[in-house]
XYZ file of N, CA and C in Angstrom:
306
model
N 0.479 -10.486 2.442
C 1.743 -10.887 1.709
C 1.267 -11.098 0.338
N -0.124 -11.695 0.267
C -0.579 -12.170 -1.011
C -1.042 -10.771 -1.938
N -1.383 -9.617 -1.669
C -1.498 -8.537 -2.121
C -0.132 -8.201 -2.653
N 0.924 -7.915 -2.026
C 2.307 -7.674 -2.117
C 2.986 -8.191 -3.667
N 2.540 -9.603 -3.472
C 2.985 -10.640 -4.464
C 2.024 -10.117 -5.757
N 0.801 -10.318 -5.441
C -0.173 -10.041 -6.828
C -0.101 -8.892 -7.525
N 0.176 -7.846 -6.638
C 0.162 -6.416 -7.264
C 1.591 -6.271 -7.714
N 2.670 -6.651 -7.391
C 4.008 -6.756 -7.962
C 3.936 -7.350 -9.359
N 3.582 -8.838 -9.211
C 3.397 -9.623 -10.368
C 2.350 -8.675 -11.731
N 1.352 -8.168 -11.225
C 0.450 -7.778 -12.198
C 1.195 -6.375 -12.738
N 1.675 -5.699 -11.935
C 2.676 -4.702 -12.447
C 3.766 -4.988 -13.403
N 4.451 -6.225 -13.266
C 5.482 -6.271 -14.068
C 4.744 -6.793 -15.436
N 3.488 -7.602 -15.066
C 3.016 -7.902 -16.389
C 2.287 -6.989 -17.356
N 1.859 -5.916 -16.563
C 1.221 -4.474 -17.143
C 2.252 -3.748 -18.015
N 3.564 -3.834 -17.263
C 4.611 -3.022 -17.774
C 5.279 -3.619 -18.933
N 5.386 -5.055 -19.067
C 5.762 -5.796 -20.328
C 4.769 -5.902 -21.266
N 3.412 -5.754 -20.955
C 2.523 -5.751 -22.109
C 1.505 -5.065 -22.405
N 0.632 -4.594 -21.115
C -0.638 -3.817 -21.663
C 0.222 -2.226 -21.653
N 0.900 -1.787 -20.696
C 1.587 -0.358 -20.869
C 3.010 -0.268 -21.574
N 3.367 -1.291 -22.138
C 4.721 -1.547 -22.556
C 5.324 -0.097 -23.148
N 4.304 0.365 -24.037
C 4.829 1.963 -24.730
C 4.654 2.927 -23.765
N 4.196 2.929 -22.400
C 4.119 3.775 -21.716
C 5.164 3.874 -20.250
N 5.745 2.891 -20.300
C 6.640 2.340 -19.024
C 7.679 3.420 -18.783
N 7.753 3.611 -17.479
C 8.774 4.800 -17.210
C 10.229 4.146 -16.797
N 11.258 4.993 -16.796
C 12.598 4.481 -16.387
C 12.740 4.477 -15.026
N 11.925 5.183 -14.313
C 11.767 5.113 -12.967
C 10.940 4.072 -12.299
N 11.551 3.058 -12.416
C 10.489 1.885 -12.295
C 9.841 1.880 -10.606
N 10.892 1.916 -9.753
C 10.382 1.956 -8.361
C 9.338 3.109 -8.076
N 9.414 4.111 -8.738
C 8.590 5.304 -8.559
C 7.077 4.752 -9.373
N 7.320 4.143 -10.560
C 6.152 3.516 -11.198
C 5.604 2.483 -10.369
N 6.126 1.475 -9.965
C 5.688 0.842 -9.069
C 4.934 1.068 -7.807
N 5.403 2.153 -7.223
C 4.746 2.917 -6.090
C 3.187 3.378 -6.631
N 3.457 4.149 -7.634
C 1.991 4.638 -8.229
C 1.292 3.474 -8.576
N 1.572 2.456 -9.181
C 0.770 1.514 -9.267
C 0.304 0.626 -8.179
N 1.105 0.453 -7.140
C 0.453 0.004 -5.952
C -0.703 0.947 -5.405
N -0.151 2.313 -5.091
C -1.323 3.206 -4.690
C -2.886 3.111 -5.570
N -2.572 3.040 -6.814
C -3.719 2.966 -7.857
C -4.528 1.739 -7.426
N -3.900 0.613 -7.261
C -4.591 -0.739 -7.090
C -4.954 -0.732 -5.625
N -4.258 -0.008 -4.688
C -4.944 -0.136 -3.084
C -6.119 0.697 -3.325
N -6.346 1.639 -3.773
C -7.601 2.412 -3.800
C -8.670 1.593 -4.485
N -8.361 1.017 -5.718
C -9.336 0.322 -6.449
C -9.821 -0.625 -5.445
N -8.962 -1.271 -4.707
C -9.336 -2.377 -3.991
C -10.358 -1.887 -2.853
N -10.140 -0.889 -2.359
C -11.174 -0.466 -1.294
C -12.177 0.187 -1.938
N -12.216 0.690 -3.103
C -13.578 0.921 -3.896
C -14.270 -0.261 -4.038
N -13.550 -1.383 -4.398
C -14.152 -2.563 -4.847
C -14.948 -3.300 -3.565
N -14.222 -3.168 -2.358
C -14.956 -3.693 -1.218
C -16.087 -2.723 -0.581
N -15.842 -1.443 -0.882
C -16.917 -0.550 -0.757
C -17.729 -0.531 -1.269
N -17.938 -0.792 -2.510
C -19.337 -0.995 -3.232
C -19.753 -2.289 -3.018
N -18.988 -3.432 -3.003
C -19.692 -4.725 -2.431
C -20.309 -4.586 -1.089
N -19.666 -3.896 -0.224
C -20.367 -3.777 1.152
C -21.588 -3.019 1.088
N -21.601 -1.841 0.050
C -22.644 -1.039 -0.160
C -23.838 -1.847 -0.762
N -23.534 -2.857 -1.701
C -24.612 -3.155 -2.472
C -25.183 -4.473 -1.832
N -24.274 -5.270 -1.129
C -24.901 -6.512 -0.503
C -25.483 -6.174 0.786
N -24.760 -5.137 1.438
C -25.418 -4.727 2.632
C -25.693 -5.441 3.838
N -25.803 -4.745 4.803
C -25.709 -5.495 6.376
C -27.203 -6.026 6.415
N -28.255 -5.185 5.839
C -29.473 -5.363 6.316
C -30.165 -6.472 5.174
N -30.647 -7.721 5.822
C -31.263 -8.616 5.042
C -32.545 -8.113 4.408
N -32.622 -8.413 2.992
C -33.556 -8.307 2.232
C -33.617 -6.857 1.452
N -32.694 -5.760 2.035
C -32.433 -4.852 1.349
C -31.311 -4.609 0.364
N -30.302 -5.580 0.477
C -29.113 -5.913 -0.392
C -29.400 -6.533 -1.882
N -28.457 -6.313 -2.596
C -28.163 -6.997 -3.690
C -27.863 -8.500 -3.370
N -27.967 -9.322 -4.477
C -27.310 -10.803 -4.400
C -25.981 -10.631 -4.116
N -25.350 -11.322 -3.298
C -23.995 -11.100 -3.031
C -22.884 -11.378 -4.433
N -23.444 -12.367 -5.343
C -22.771 -12.798 -6.320
C -22.849 -11.427 -7.163
N -24.121 -11.065 -7.370
C -24.364 -9.777 -8.431
C -23.497 -8.532 -7.735
N -23.585 -8.266 -6.378
C -22.828 -7.070 -5.702
C -21.174 -7.596 -6.095
N -20.803 -8.837 -5.969
C -19.348 -8.963 -6.426
C -19.159 -8.746 -7.792
N -19.931 -9.243 -8.590
C -19.569 -8.930 -10.010
C -19.721 -7.499 -10.603
N -20.558 -6.533 -9.736
C -20.606 -5.028 -10.166
C -19.509 -4.493 -9.427
N -19.096 -4.758 -8.180
C -17.886 -4.258 -7.812
C -16.606 -4.707 -8.423
N -16.368 -5.775 -8.853
C -15.185 -6.054 -9.755
C -15.318 -5.418 -10.919
N -16.380 -5.085 -11.649
C -16.456 -4.684 -13.130
C -16.135 -2.888 -12.678
N -16.563 -2.433 -11.716
C -16.105 -0.962 -11.476
C -14.763 -0.865 -11.132
N -14.152 -1.611 -10.182
C -12.818 -1.492 -9.896
C -11.882 -1.904 -10.975
N -12.451 -2.732 -12.021
C -11.417 -3.097 -13.048
C -11.343 -2.056 -13.839
N -12.462 -1.035 -14.300
C -12.169 -0.050 -14.911
C -11.546 1.155 -14.428
N -11.697 1.314 -13.157
C -11.074 2.429 -12.517
C -9.390 1.968 -12.304
N -9.197 0.942 -11.889
C -7.752 0.319 -12.017
C -6.904 0.405 -13.047
N -7.737 0.200 -14.339
C -7.101 0.508 -15.694
C -6.899 1.791 -15.984
N -7.891 2.799 -15.689
C -7.750 3.991 -16.003
C -6.780 4.640 -15.221
N -6.689 4.404 -13.857
C -5.687 5.194 -13.201
C -4.412 4.365 -13.549
N -4.141 3.065 -13.784
C -2.813 2.552 -14.289
C -2.383 3.116 -15.357
N -3.179 3.529 -16.246
C -2.782 4.192 -17.835
C -2.624 5.681 -17.390
N -3.361 6.454 -16.825
C -3.003 7.793 -16.671
C -2.251 8.367 -15.637
N -2.213 7.512 -14.647
C -1.280 7.795 -13.383
C 0.054 6.992 -13.126
N -0.313 5.538 -13.086
C 0.829 4.645 -12.723
C 1.996 4.722 -13.931
N 1.161 4.405 -14.946
C 2.146 4.348 -16.247
C 2.279 5.850 -17.034
N 1.731 6.729 -16.594
C 1.612 7.656 -17.374
C 2.379 9.135 -16.798
N 3.012 8.498 -15.604
C 3.483 9.602 -14.656
C 4.768 10.193 -15.043
N 5.456 10.937 -14.360
C 6.761 11.348 -14.555
C 7.729 10.316 -14.922
N 8.510 10.557 -15.993
C 9.510 9.682 -16.542
C 8.952 8.588 -17.669
N 7.654 8.845 -17.735
C 7.126 7.778 -18.812
C 7.427 8.399 -20.336
N 7.349 7.459 -21.366
C 7.580 7.536 -22.509
C 6.550 8.772 -22.881
N 5.414 8.697 -22.482
C 4.312 9.359 -22.889
C 4.587 10.898 -22.168
N 5.057 10.963 -21.266
C 5.146 12.468 -20.502
C 6.617 13.115 -21.103
N 7.364 12.056 -21.774
C 8.506 12.607 -22.341
C 8.263 12.794 -23.888
N 7.125 12.484 -24.255
C 6.412 12.563 -25.590
C 7.388 11.903 -26.602
N 8.226 10.612 -26.095
C 8.624 9.955 -27.033
C 7.879 8.896 -27.731
N 8.324 8.507 -29.146
C 7.317 7.425 -29.559
C 7.732 6.238 -29.148
N 6.825 5.397 -29.444
C 6.880 4.100 -28.427
C 8.050 3.209 -29.321
N 8.601 2.223 -28.654
C 9.697 1.510 -29.320
C 9.270 0.515 -30.093
N 9.942 0.307 -31.202
C 9.495 -0.873 -32.471
C 10.438 -1.924 -32.392
């Protein structure tokens, strides 16, 4: 439940602020792409954290460092995925090659 609320709120904020010049007229399709990008980003985040923190004591990275590294990688991937796929997909102003609204 919390993921659904968080991803919807961040989609709306990104649509209104960060990617306002790329927002699509097809809101539901854009939201679905955004959920997909962030779902994959979340899995990558957890995978990197698990891989770095490791189940074998003494061989893994400090959990706080693993968390920071995984979060940084996921942040970059989520931003790039959102910019190129979620907000740059079919129906976006960018895809239609329209100038940004002023």
